[in-house]
Structures are given as C-alpha cells and as structure tokens.
Amino acid sequence: MRELKGPVFWLAAAVAVSASLFHLLTGGFGFLEPREQRSVHLLVLLPLAFILYPAGETSPKDRPSVVDWLLSALAVLPSLYSYGCANGGRYCASIINLRFETVDPVHPVELVFGVIAIVLVVEALRRAVTPVLAGLVASGILYLFVTEYMPGILHFRDIPATQIVETMYLFNSNGIYGSITGISATMVAMFIIFGAFIEGSGVGMLFHNLGMKVAGRQAGGPAKVEVVSSAMFGTISGSSVANVFATGSFTIPAMIKLGYRRQFAAGVEAASSVGGQIMPPVMGAGAFIMAEITNIPYQTIALAAIAGSLLYFFMILISVHFEARRLRLTGCDPDEIPTWSFVLRDVHLLIPVFVMIGAMAMGYSPSFAAFWGIIAVWPSSWLRVHTRLWPADILRMLANGGRNMVVVALACAGAGIFVACLTVTGMVISFSTIVTGLAGNNLYIAGVLIAITVLILGMGVPTTAAYIIGAAIGAPILQQFGVPVLAAHMFVFYFSILADATPPVSVASYAAASIARCSPMAAGVVAFRLAIAGFVVGFSYLHSSALLLQDSWFEIIGEFIANALGLTLLAAGFFGFFRAPLPVALRLPLIPLGVMATLFDPIPVWWRVAIVAGIAVALYLGQKAAAGREEGVLANEAAVRAEARLARETSPT
C-alpha cells in the first residue's frame, strides 16, 4: 500500500471514510436493493484500489501516477451505470433486474462498461490482492473464449463475446455484481468495520495483557501468551496476516528472548494467527459467505465451530508446552507479568463484543449485530480516561475500515467471476466426475483430493476467494458421499484457512518470519506441524457431526476427548517430548496412533478413548524415572537463577 501524503492522502481517507459510513448507514437502517448495494460498494472501493496500490516496483510510492488517476476515474463508470445513470427517467439497476438474462440484447454501452469492469477488476486484483488470483480470473475468462477448441472434459460450446460480458457484468447471481459481491457489500463489510473499531480501541493490548496474566508464569510462557492472545484477537480481526503483525510484534521477540528458536517462535505465531479465523464469535469472512451460500444461520455456524477451534488451539498449546519442557524453558520474568488490576482496567473495551454477541443471541442478523457493536465502541471507551476516543480517532477507524474493505471486495468480485466461469461451462460437474472417478466409493480419498485442491488454491489466493471457489467445486462432491451440508462446507472452509500455514507458500509464516528474522520456509514447516490439528478436525467432520455439536452429548463428549487425546499423542510424536524426552522409536508410532484415535471411525468413539487413554497413561508412567531426572535438572537451574537474582538485588551497585 502506498504511503500517501498531502491532499491525495486526505482524498483517499475521505473516500475510505465515505465507504465505511455508507455501509454503516445501510447496515443499521436497511440495505439498498441488492444490485444497487453492490454497485455502490464497488463504485467506492474499486477506484480506491488504484489510488492506494501502485502498479509495480517502479511506480510512485507516495502518490498515484497519471495512469492511476485515469484508471480510478474509469472504474467509477461501470458501477455508476449499474447503480442508476439516467435512462428515460429510470434507474439502470431496475432495468438490469427486470431483463431476461441471455435473452435480452446487450446494448453497446453495456458492452463497453462490461469490458472496462472486467479489465479493471483483474488489474486491481493484481495490485491489491495477489497476481495469482488475477491470473486465475484472467485464465477463466480466456477459457470462455476458447472453450470450443479445448479437448476432453474442457470442451464446451462456443460462447459469444457478448454473452461472456453479459455474464460477468449484467448477471445478478454470478459475476462482478453477483451474490458473492453482495455478501461482501453487506455482512462482511460490517464486520470489517467492526474489526477496525475493536482494534483501534486497544483490545489487542488487552488480550496480550490477559494472555500474560493467564499463561505467563508457565513453562515457555511467552509462547502460550501468544497462543491465547492470537485466539482472542484473531476472532476479531479475521485475517491471519493482520493477526501476525498485531500480536507477533510483542510475542515473537519475547519467545526468542526466552530461548525458543526463531523459526519456532515464528511458526507458533503463524499457526495461532491462522486459527483465529476459525474461532467464534466472529471468525473469518468466509464464515459469513458460508452462511449465505448454505442458508444456515451464522449463529449456527459459529456454534458449530467452537469444538474444532478449541481442539486446534489445544494442540498448539500442548505442543508449545512440550517444546518448552524439552528445551527446559521457564516462564516470563515475574516483573513483566501485569497484575489483575492492570489487566481489568481495560476490560470495558470488550463491551462492544458482548453487545454484538448479545444481539445475535436475540435473533438479530449478524450485520445488524455488528452495527450495534460498532456504535457501542465510542461510549464504552469513555468509561476510563486512558481509553477515551476522540473524533479524530473515530475518523481514523472509519478510514481503516474502508481501506481494509478494498481487498475483500476485490477478492469477492474476482471469485464471483471465476465461479461464473466454472458454472457457465459446466466445469463444476466435470471436476466432480474426475474426483468421484478417482475416489470410487471412498469418502476419505475424495476428501484428500478436495483438500489438496483447496490448499493449492489457498496458497495463491486469499482465504475468502479460496473458500468460495472450493465450496463451488468441492462441497457438492462431499454431499454426494452423504456428508451434511454444514460439515462439507466446514471441511472446505478449514482447508482454505490452513493454506496460510502450509508450505511452500505460507503467507502467515512469511509475515511472522519477517518479524523473527528467520527463514520463511523453516517457519512454515513449524507452523504446519502446529496446525496439524486443523487437518485432523477437518477430516473428523467427514465421518461425524459430533464436533459440529450436532449429535447426542454422549457422542459429542466422546469425540472431543478422543480428538484431544489423539492430538496430544500427535504433538508428543512431532516434538519428541511427553513427560520426558522421547526416543525416535517411541515418537514414530505415536503419530499413527494419534490419527487412529481421531479418524478411525470403525472403532466406536468410547473404545477409541479407552485405547488411547491407556496408551497415554502407560507412556506417562513409563517415563516416570526420566521425568524425575528432568525435574531435578530444572529445579537446580531454577535455584541457580534465584540465587543470581538475589545477588543482583542485594548488590550495593
């Protein structure tokens, strides 16, 4: 993003503030007609992309170029026409809504604006999101022009250029102004603004201090603080990279200072930040899109995600504990741990979060609940002098919310174009035929193929776009195998998120490695091992609805315990410690045993619990002597440190 200065900075800020105010007003007092809402959404945000993001390395970094101004001005026209330029005294949006798609002619002005919109969305994706998604969208559009020349399952009838432009520009269900952009323009936009307000109010520091108080004194304290704070802050930010920079700037240096390897500290931050997107009550933007695609209330989705998210962070915590014990690390310096009075002095900043949760519990829509959560930020900040927000602070939060919306709006528009390419040509059915042909009757093979596809997508495109595309091609296949709708979409959602922690392209690991000053690939490998719980939980959804809290409590408790015990064995096998250091001969069998405890559904769940609990107890007792020696060493080291601290405190100097 450019570092704008002078009048251009204030102009961009004014546009971003206007975008936030528009979405706040419509979210609180009633959205516009869908086509109009989506048109205004892109009318404001698409031009802003060319002002905020340079075209390349040689472009000015402090101001837009002449070409940027021209593209920004052109970007206004398609959305302005779509919203309602005068045409016989009627709004174009009404005309578009009433036209018969693929039957009514495409007027020359619509053809011109459609081409402009497609080209500018692709270019904005390249600048502001990622060249990979821009290339993917461009390839999909190119495929529509040559599909009659393609062989095998890629072959499709000739599609006229006018129909391609019509599909991308004038359709109300697909394309640039389709339903996916509609979700971005309503629910997602509200929660992006909510996240900007919560972050700007100082909640991030509250979560850090709370994590220090809860976990700071334990072995490897800073790493556990990071896990706790990322779990809490990630559910508000909804972005793994934003979470890395918000919490990692505190926790990664503290972990390195305590004795953790740099790549381990970065991996812990990356894996924890990625998990924030599956942590209720807010989760990532994909969860709101899931609610719209599946027609399942967001409250139901958030409730169903609780068990899986707890298991995810449980494995990271237990892995961090094992690594700390293996390295003989202690907790934070007692002088660095805040008192409860210091932590609780900022607890009033959580009032907006509880307002939002309470509104959703009362049955209000998530967007309306987010609206009241945003409204509650300012009065709650005035409960204490040191947290008071002034008008300048509110304007800054509105501007941040508008800027943050640009990337998500473009990703949704791009995903809408690509999904339209898949559906128009029948590629969704072709992909389904390929997967079912390779998998046969085996659900897990189909799951592996879909997981790999979504992971590859997620390595190159944002989580939101990866989920949308993955849900279009993968969720229907899983449903053919009898997987419930919610479980199928949660499976795709998990793997679209886990791509951020999966090498070789792990964006969260790259962000964390930039803070830790270590190899991104090494950090990615650590993050992948820590995030393995997400892979296990994702596949657990395929054979059981218990972790989605949609079964009897007997089965829910059993599956949760089985997964917790299995993940403990996995962590022990990966990091070489249980009660004491583990030899390789013991580590290797623990990994398949952990997977068996979680995924081997032919064995009833409580039998799996009994088997794995027996293994864990036997391993614990078998390492008793080794653990005693380990504890003796730790006690001696603690005594030496205590003597050194006492000597420093009593020294005359």
XYZ file of C-alpha atoms in Angstrom:
653
model
C 0.000 0.000 0.000
C 1.226 3.470 -0.857
C 2.317 5.923 1.828
C 0.226 8.823 0.566
C 0.893 12.407 1.596
C -0.727 15.786 1.312
C -4.045 16.363 -0.470
C -4.019 12.863 -2.012
C -3.836 11.329 1.460
C -6.837 13.327 2.622
C -8.768 12.499 -0.547
C -8.146 8.757 -0.141
C -9.026 8.979 3.550
C -12.248 10.815 2.727
C -13.240 8.134 0.208
C -12.430 5.362 2.709
C -14.443 7.121 5.423
C -17.329 7.547 2.984
C -17.225 3.823 2.195
C -17.432 2.943 5.887
C -20.240 5.437 6.530
C -22.262 4.101 3.596
C -22.029 0.527 4.863
C -22.766 1.631 8.421
C -25.891 3.508 7.385
C -27.235 0.712 5.215
C -26.298 -1.928 7.786
C -28.101 -0.103 10.553
C -31.092 1.332 8.735
C -31.694 -1.045 5.840
C -29.693 -2.196 2.838
C -30.451 -0.927 -0.630
C -31.884 -3.146 -3.340
C -29.188 -5.836 -3.951
C -27.963 -4.549 -7.319
C -27.758 -1.002 -6.022
C -25.976 -2.037 -2.801
C -23.356 -3.983 -4.745
C -22.924 -1.209 -7.281
C -22.245 1.474 -4.641
C -19.941 -0.979 -2.840
C -17.665 -1.288 -5.894
C -18.295 2.303 -7.003
C -16.357 3.483 -3.940
C -13.840 0.674 -3.410
C -12.683 -0.246 -6.931
C -11.401 3.282 -7.759
C -9.741 3.440 -4.331
C -7.639 0.379 -5.212
C -5.789 2.276 -7.963
C -5.084 5.175 -5.594
C -3.819 3.048 -2.718
C -1.836 0.366 -4.564
C 0.974 1.006 -7.070
C 1.102 -0.798 -10.411
C 4.635 -2.123 -9.892
C 8.052 -1.617 -8.360
C 8.811 1.439 -10.495
C 5.511 3.201 -9.743
C 5.477 6.162 -7.325
C 5.054 5.025 -3.711
C 3.804 8.325 -2.297
C 1.297 9.411 -4.954
C -0.760 7.954 -7.807
C 0.537 8.310 -11.347
C -1.432 9.829 -14.215
C -2.384 6.326 -15.346
C -3.631 5.512 -11.837
C -5.872 8.577 -11.853
C -7.207 7.599 -15.278
C -7.947 4.021 -14.192
C -9.563 5.266 -10.997
C -11.849 7.562 -12.995
C -12.729 4.761 -15.436
C -13.511 2.453 -12.516
C -16.354 4.741 -11.480
C -18.265 4.399 -14.746
C -19.367 0.721 -14.786
C -20.680 0.839 -11.224
C -22.284 4.225 -11.760
C -24.150 2.880 -14.789
C -25.093 -0.273 -12.877
C -26.411 1.771 -9.964
C -28.540 4.137 -11.874
C -27.423 6.550 -14.558
C -30.435 8.273 -16.140
C -32.129 6.248 -18.853
C -35.558 7.526 -19.697
C -36.022 8.630 -16.104
C -35.480 5.102 -14.772
C -32.586 3.567 -12.874
C -30.355 1.163 -14.768
C -30.322 -1.169 -11.797
C -34.079 -1.631 -12.177
C -33.674 -2.291 -15.892
C -30.932 -4.841 -15.219
C -33.052 -6.554 -12.583
C -36.001 -6.920 -14.975
C -34.088 -8.077 -18.064
C -34.124 -11.692 -19.253
C -30.564 -12.964 -18.952
C -29.084 -14.425 -22.182
C -32.319 -13.393 -23.972
C -32.431 -9.590 -23.926
C -29.787 -7.882 -26.081
C -26.648 -6.350 -24.590
C -26.557 -2.667 -25.528
C -23.283 -1.191 -26.835
C -22.865 0.995 -23.741
C -23.255 -2.093 -21.531
C -20.725 -3.972 -23.616
C -18.199 -1.150 -23.242
C -18.747 -0.749 -19.499
C -18.669 -4.521 -19.048
C -15.268 -4.815 -20.712
C -13.962 -1.895 -18.616
C -15.248 -3.503 -15.416
C -13.691 -6.905 -16.179
C -10.295 -5.494 -17.123
C -10.139 -3.139 -14.134
C -11.171 -5.807 -11.625
C -8.403 -8.092 -12.902
C -5.840 -5.278 -12.730
C -6.994 -4.242 -9.239
C -6.701 -7.872 -8.114
C -3.138 -7.970 -9.404
C -2.234 -4.839 -7.483
C -4.129 -5.087 -4.218
C -4.729 -8.808 -3.646
C -2.346 -11.155 -5.441
C -1.179 -11.720 -9.024
C -2.105 -15.382 -8.611
C -5.820 -14.633 -8.198
C -5.643 -12.098 -11.033
C -4.040 -14.744 -13.254
C -6.636 -17.312 -12.214
C -9.509 -14.976 -13.088
C -7.883 -13.940 -16.370
C -7.351 -17.613 -17.273
C -11.002 -18.362 -16.561
C -12.151 -15.533 -18.837
C -9.720 -16.605 -21.579
C -11.053 -20.157 -21.289
C -14.566 -18.895 -22.081
C -13.291 -17.530 -25.410
C -11.543 -20.760 -26.487
C -13.657 -23.447 -24.841
C -14.961 -24.835 -28.164
C -11.380 -25.630 -29.175
C -10.465 -27.440 -25.930
C -10.199 -31.254 -25.750
C -11.972 -33.758 -23.496
C -13.821 -32.512 -20.457
C -12.576 -28.976 -21.142
C -14.627 -28.807 -24.338
C -17.787 -26.712 -24.356
C -19.901 -24.984 -26.969
C -18.935 -21.644 -28.459
C -19.796 -18.740 -26.128
C -20.231 -15.367 -27.886
C -18.221 -12.448 -26.548
C -21.404 -10.524 -25.792
C -22.654 -13.380 -23.600
C -19.348 -13.515 -21.729
C -19.542 -9.803 -20.952
C -23.227 -10.136 -20.054
C -22.467 -12.974 -17.628
C -19.720 -11.036 -15.874
C -21.338 -7.582 -15.848
C -25.124 -7.881 -16.053
C -25.949 -11.119 -14.228
C -27.349 -10.681 -10.719
C -26.392 -14.118 -9.384
C -22.870 -14.504 -10.811
C -20.072 -12.284 -11.995
C -18.831 -8.950 -10.714
C -22.130 -7.820 -9.178
C -23.312 -11.293 -8.215
C -24.341 -12.755 -4.901
C -20.757 -13.176 -3.660
C -20.117 -9.453 -4.034
C -23.464 -8.946 -2.315
C -22.193 -10.763 0.767
C -19.084 -8.562 0.773
C -21.257 -5.454 0.433
C -23.434 -6.305 3.409
C -22.366 -8.689 6.155
C -18.608 -8.872 5.527
C -18.240 -5.103 5.215
C -19.925 -4.566 8.573
C -17.581 -6.962 10.349
C -14.516 -5.432 8.696
C -15.546 -2.058 10.101
C -16.267 -3.708 13.451
C -12.771 -5.231 13.447
C -11.198 -1.871 12.647
C -13.048 -0.236 15.555
C -12.197 -3.003 18.010
C -8.538 -2.992 17.019
C -8.332 0.790 17.170
C -9.859 0.895 20.635
C -6.936 -1.030 22.151
C -8.386 -4.512 22.543
C -5.197 -6.058 21.145
C -3.176 -4.871 24.147
C -5.925 -6.069 26.491
C -5.705 -9.559 25.005
C -1.919 -9.511 25.281
C -2.015 -8.486 28.927
C -4.693 -11.079 29.675
C -2.603 -13.769 27.997
C 0.437 -12.700 30.040
C -1.535 -12.970 33.256
C -3.105 -16.337 32.431
C -0.128 -18.153 30.899
C 2.952 -16.008 31.520
C 4.234 -17.889 34.567
C 4.065 -21.332 32.959
C 6.915 -23.117 31.175
C 7.531 -21.325 27.893
C 5.202 -18.552 28.982
C 5.563 -16.112 26.055
C 4.601 -18.797 23.513
C 1.478 -19.678 25.477
C 0.691 -15.977 25.829
C 0.913 -15.711 22.058
C -1.476 -18.620 21.530
C -4.044 -17.214 23.958
C -3.850 -13.635 22.648
C -3.965 -14.741 18.997
C -7.002 -16.915 19.652
C -8.827 -13.956 21.155
C -7.603 -11.239 18.793
C -7.827 -13.398 15.654
C -11.542 -13.884 16.068
C -11.943 -10.104 15.894
C -9.503 -9.310 13.064
C -10.470 -12.232 10.805
C -7.119 -12.028 8.966
C -4.124 -14.234 9.669
C -1.569 -11.719 8.415
C -3.168 -8.837 10.340
C -3.163 -11.033 13.429
C 0.542 -11.832 12.974
C 1.543 -8.176 12.932
C -0.889 -7.178 15.695
C 0.220 -9.773 18.261
C 3.529 -11.036 16.874
C 5.303 -7.730 17.372
C 5.017 -8.375 21.140
C 5.218 -12.139 21.415
C 7.829 -13.224 18.851
C 10.678 -11.153 20.393
C 9.621 -12.383 23.861
C 9.736 -16.023 22.735
C 13.163 -15.582 21.150
C 14.456 -13.815 24.257
C 13.293 -16.703 26.442
C 15.167 -19.286 24.359
C 12.838 -20.535 21.629
C 14.348 -20.985 18.187
C 13.476 -18.153 15.824
C 11.668 -20.423 13.369
C 9.676 -21.996 16.204
C 8.609 -18.584 17.512
C 7.532 -17.536 14.010
C 5.744 -20.868 13.457
C 3.788 -20.545 16.698
C 2.683 -17.047 15.723
C 1.703 -18.109 12.209
C -0.277 -21.193 13.287
C -2.054 -19.310 16.082
C -2.912 -16.367 13.839
C -4.330 -18.671 11.177
C -6.525 -20.331 13.795
C -8.124 -17.013 14.674
C -10.266 -17.306 11.534
C -11.972 -20.455 12.838
C -12.505 -19.077 16.342
C -16.030 -17.830 17.201
C -17.734 -15.471 17.688
C -16.570 -13.594 14.570
C -14.322 -15.992 12.596
C -13.176 -15.105 9.076
C -15.078 -13.532 6.196
C -15.582 -16.980 4.668
C -17.890 -17.931 7.540
C -20.331 -15.166 6.607
C -20.202 -16.231 2.976
C -20.868 -19.797 4.113
C -23.989 -18.622 5.894
C -25.301 -17.047 2.687
C -24.352 -19.935 0.393
C -25.792 -22.660 2.630
C -28.726 -20.670 4.063
C -27.575 -21.806 7.503
C -27.793 -19.035 10.156
C -24.400 -17.605 11.055
C -25.150 -18.235 14.722
C -25.427 -21.963 13.963
C -22.122 -21.924 12.077
C -20.328 -20.089 14.902
C -21.715 -22.517 17.480
C -20.672 -25.497 15.363
C -17.116 -24.150 15.123
C -16.487 -23.994 18.886
C -15.294 -27.575 19.478
C -12.991 -27.646 16.450
C -11.393 -24.297 17.279
C -10.780 -25.340 20.894
C -9.090 -28.541 19.716
C -6.967 -26.559 17.264
C -5.588 -24.246 19.920
C -5.334 -27.096 22.426
C -2.816 -28.869 20.206
C -0.795 -25.688 19.723
C -0.706 -25.116 23.488
C 0.287 -28.697 24.266
C 2.953 -28.588 21.531
C 4.361 -25.352 22.925
C 4.398 -26.906 26.405
C 6.252 -29.991 25.177
C 8.808 -27.846 23.343
C 9.324 -25.648 26.405
C 9.873 -28.666 28.644
C 12.206 -30.243 26.098
C 14.289 -27.041 25.974
C 13.973 -26.549 29.773
C 12.443 -23.121 29.357
C 10.790 -21.237 32.171
C 8.024 -18.661 32.267
C 8.189 -14.905 31.870
C 10.018 -12.706 34.312
C 7.580 -12.019 37.177
C 8.267 -8.306 36.807
C 6.854 -8.428 33.245
C 3.563 -10.043 34.237
C 0.813 -7.451 34.813
C -1.423 -7.511 37.865
C -5.104 -8.372 37.591
C -5.996 -4.766 38.382
C -3.861 -3.590 35.457
C -5.474 -6.146 33.111
C -9.033 -5.473 34.216
C -8.730 -1.711 33.864
C -9.279 -2.230 30.105
C -11.947 -4.923 30.305
C -14.670 -2.387 29.467
C -13.299 -2.383 25.919
C -14.966 -5.787 25.451
C -18.443 -4.306 25.902
C -18.934 -3.906 22.118
C -18.088 -7.581 21.599
C -20.699 -8.622 24.163
C -23.215 -6.212 22.610
C -22.672 -7.878 19.245
C -22.910 -11.407 20.681
C -25.996 -10.470 22.673
C -27.705 -9.018 19.601
C -27.034 -12.192 17.611
C -28.287 -14.317 20.510
C -31.519 -12.297 20.468
C -32.016 -13.293 16.831
C -30.857 -10.151 15.037
C -28.900 -10.544 11.810
C -25.083 -10.597 12.112
C -24.766 -7.338 10.153
C -27.241 -5.541 12.432
C -25.497 -7.011 15.490
C -22.150 -5.746 14.165
C -23.710 -2.305 13.637
C -24.654 -2.012 17.305
C -21.277 -3.400 18.326
C -19.641 -0.578 16.356
C -21.963 2.005 17.887
C -21.048 0.732 21.371
C -17.299 1.274 20.871
C -17.301 5.043 21.444
C -19.399 5.262 24.662
C -17.621 2.235 26.188
C -14.232 3.860 25.550
C -15.277 6.827 27.699
C -15.714 4.671 30.800
C -11.997 5.137 31.555
C -9.889 8.243 30.932
C -6.934 6.459 29.302
C -9.073 4.742 26.641
C -11.265 7.644 25.535
C -11.727 8.003 21.786
C -11.964 11.436 20.208
C -13.495 12.388 16.828
C -10.092 12.094 15.146
C -9.806 8.513 16.454
C -13.247 7.634 15.090
C -12.369 9.060 11.672
C -9.132 7.079 11.654
C -11.033 3.859 12.421
C -13.564 4.596 9.683
C -10.710 5.178 7.238
C -9.006 1.928 8.287
C -12.263 0.062 7.837
C -12.707 1.472 4.335
C -9.148 0.619 3.338
C -9.476 -2.908 4.720
C -12.652 -3.424 2.690
C -10.843 -2.882 -0.606
C -9.008 -6.226 -0.591
C -12.034 -8.275 0.481
C -14.351 -6.561 -2.027
C -11.927 -7.233 -4.870
C -11.360 -10.840 -3.786
C -15.116 -11.454 -3.740
C -15.617 -9.811 -7.136
C -12.776 -11.871 -8.590
C -14.115 -15.065 -7.042
C -17.541 -14.235 -8.465
C -16.036 -14.003 -11.963
C -14.181 -17.305 -11.610
C -17.183 -19.165 -10.190
C -19.211 -17.843 -13.131
C -16.587 -19.312 -15.479
C -16.919 -22.693 -13.744
C -20.704 -22.763 -13.735
C -21.286 -21.453 -17.283
C -19.031 -24.115 -18.805
C -20.098 -26.962 -16.520
C -16.573 -27.372 -15.114
C -18.057 -27.961 -11.656
C -19.706 -31.128 -12.951
C -16.526 -32.149 -14.797
C -14.406 -31.756 -11.671
C -16.967 -33.747 -9.700
C -16.764 -36.544 -12.271
C -12.959 -36.636 -12.033
C -12.892 -36.736 -8.221
C -15.611 -39.355 -7.878
C -13.928 -41.444 -10.570
C -10.592 -41.376 -8.731
C -12.100 -41.849 -5.276
C -14.590 -44.562 -6.171
C -16.691 -45.140 -3.082
C -14.013 -43.946 -0.620
C -15.015 -40.738 1.127
C -11.555 -40.125 2.571
C -9.841 -40.305 -0.832
C -12.362 -37.769 -2.144
C -11.650 -35.635 0.920
C -7.890 -35.789 0.307
C -8.315 -34.744 -3.336
C -10.572 -31.823 -2.394
C -8.291 -30.798 0.482
C -5.266 -30.722 -1.847
C -7.204 -28.656 -4.385
C -8.323 -26.122 -1.785
C -4.847 -25.931 -0.227
C -3.303 -25.193 -3.621
C -5.946 -22.532 -4.234
C -5.400 -21.044 -0.783
C -1.649 -20.814 -1.289
C -2.145 -18.352 -4.102
C -5.405 -16.561 -3.338
C -6.940 -15.080 -0.163
C -8.890 -17.304 2.198
C -12.223 -15.827 1.165
C -11.705 -16.477 -2.547
C -10.241 -19.932 -1.881
C -13.291 -20.885 0.166
C -15.749 -19.571 -2.443
C -14.106 -21.469 -5.297
C -13.506 -24.564 -3.162
C -17.112 -24.575 -1.977
C -18.341 -24.340 -5.573
C -16.375 -27.398 -6.717
C -15.734 -29.402 -3.543
C -18.741 -29.162 -1.234
C -21.214 -30.705 -3.735
C -18.900 -33.702 -4.181
C -18.754 -34.347 -0.439
C -22.529 -34.059 -0.272
C -22.769 -36.810 -2.902
C -20.978 -39.060 -0.407
C -23.621 -38.292 2.212
C -21.722 -35.596 4.126
C -24.167 -32.996 5.564
C -24.133 -29.524 4.042
C -22.605 -27.810 7.088
C -19.892 -30.456 7.504
C -18.969 -30.303 3.799
C -18.619 -26.529 3.846
C -16.736 -26.505 7.157
C -14.297 -29.013 5.642
C -13.619 -26.688 2.693
C -13.502 -23.652 4.994
C -10.882 -25.267 7.234
C -8.534 -26.119 4.388
C -8.911 -22.718 2.729
C -7.704 -21.225 6.028
C -4.972 -23.803 6.683
C -3.356 -22.903 3.355
C -1.973 -19.812 5.117
C 0.084 -22.137 7.356
C 1.038 -24.716 4.721
C 4.431 -24.600 2.937
C 5.783 -23.762 0.458
C 3.544 -20.664 0.167
C 2.508 -19.836 3.713
C 1.655 -16.133 3.845
C 1.240 -16.077 7.634
C 4.655 -17.721 8.027
C 6.246 -15.147 5.713
C 4.752 -12.365 7.836
C 5.919 -13.971 11.089
C 9.377 -14.727 9.661
C 9.808 -11.046 8.780
C 9.439 -10.239 12.493
C 11.539 -13.176 13.741
C 14.204 -12.650 11.045
C 14.341 -16.284 10.074
C 13.696 -18.479 7.049
C 10.027 -18.331 5.955
C 10.224 -21.950 4.824
C 11.518 -23.116 8.230
C 8.789 -21.117 9.966
C 6.233 -22.624 7.569
C 7.286 -26.167 8.428
C 6.874 -25.465 12.153
C 3.514 -23.777 11.544
C 2.351 -26.790 9.524
C 3.236 -29.194 12.362
C 1.463 -26.989 14.893
C -1.604 -26.575 12.670
C -1.994 -30.309 12.030
C -4.968 -30.273 14.409
C -6.892 -28.322 11.776
C -6.288 -31.090 9.239
C -7.404 -33.740 11.721
C -10.528 -31.836 12.799
C -11.403 -31.109 9.174
C -11.399 -34.803 8.307
C -13.272 -35.607 11.514
C -16.180 -33.577 10.127
C -16.499 -36.070 7.263
C -17.451 -39.059 9.429
C -19.070 -37.462 12.446
C -21.268 -34.463 13.249
C -20.311 -34.629 16.915
C -17.567 -31.983 16.688
C -20.122 -29.731 14.989
C -22.255 -30.134 18.131
C -24.980 -31.788 16.064
C -25.154 -35.155 17.812
C -26.010 -36.511 21.233
C -23.968 -35.136 24.123
C -22.644 -38.651 24.735
C -21.116 -38.704 21.239
C -20.002 -35.060 21.370
C -18.067 -35.538 24.611
C -16.588 -38.805 23.360
C -15.373 -37.326 20.071
C -13.929 -34.289 21.824
C -11.980 -36.419 24.310
C -10.822 -38.813 21.590
C -9.574 -35.927 19.467
C -7.893 -34.216 22.432
C -6.046 -37.396 23.410
C -5.153 -38.193 19.817
C -3.803 -34.701 19.226
C -1.740 -34.973 22.413
C -0.072 -38.102 21.057
C 0.482 -36.360 17.720
C 2.134 -33.406 19.465
C 4.327 -35.738 21.501
C 5.385 -37.571 18.348
C 6.102 -34.378 16.406
C 8.051 -32.572 19.142
C 9.723 -35.503 20.915
C 8.500 -34.961 24.470
C 5.759 -36.281 26.711
C 6.657 -36.453 30.367
C 10.301 -36.556 29.379
C 12.199 -36.549 26.063
C 11.060 -39.340 23.726
C 13.390 -41.515 21.648
C 12.659 -41.850 17.922
C 11.486 -45.435 18.412
C 8.603 -44.134 20.557
C 7.907 -40.976 18.567
C 7.209 -42.689 15.260
C 4.334 -44.950 16.377
C 2.676 -42.131 18.332
C 1.772 -40.259 15.124
C -0.346 -43.040 13.507
C -1.842 -43.848 16.918
C -2.929 -40.230 17.283
C -4.510 -40.244 13.832
C -6.265 -43.534 14.609
C -7.749 -42.093 17.784
C -9.308 -39.206 15.888
C -10.268 -40.607 12.485
C -10.646 -44.395 12.668
C -14.434 -44.381 12.913
C -14.933 -48.205 12.516
C -13.957 -48.362 16.203
C -16.692 -46.801 18.412
C -15.653 -43.486 19.883
C -15.526 -44.554 23.536
C -13.432 -47.601 22.628
C -11.004 -45.223 20.949
C -10.982 -43.067 24.070
C -10.204 -46.102 26.251
C -7.419 -47.350 23.962
C -5.665 -44.027 23.566
C -6.076 -43.121 27.250
C -4.463 -46.440 28.153
C -1.559 -45.699 25.821
C -1.120 -42.212 27.290
C -1.182 -43.494 30.885
C 1.308 -46.255 30.088
C 3.609 -43.762 28.394
C 3.275 -41.336 31.301
C 4.113 -43.967 33.919
C 6.886 -45.462 31.802
C 8.664 -42.115 31.707
C 8.411 -41.516 35.438
C 12.105 -42.044 36.143
C 13.210 -39.932 33.202
C 10.816 -37.202 34.270
C 12.257 -37.230 37.783
C 15.733 -36.644 36.430
C 14.370 -33.858 34.179
C 12.603 -32.152 37.086
C 15.754 -32.334 39.179
C 17.753 -30.571 36.498
C 15.048 -27.909 36.163
C 14.970 -27.395 39.935
C 18.739 -26.934 40.053
C 18.627 -24.420 37.213
C 15.788 -22.530 38.922
C 17.772 -22.406 42.134
C 20.801 -21.011 40.317
C 18.654 -18.316 38.701
C 17.053 -17.442 42.040
C 20.472 -17.065 43.668
C 21.662 -14.874 40.818
C 18.545 -12.690 41.097
C 19.018 -12.382 44.865
C 22.669 -11.425 44.373
C 21.683 -8.694 41.926
C 19.013 -7.324 44.269
C 21.374 -7.212 47.291
C 24.372 -5.857 45.394
C 25.432 -2.364 46.582
C 25.655 -1.212 42.952
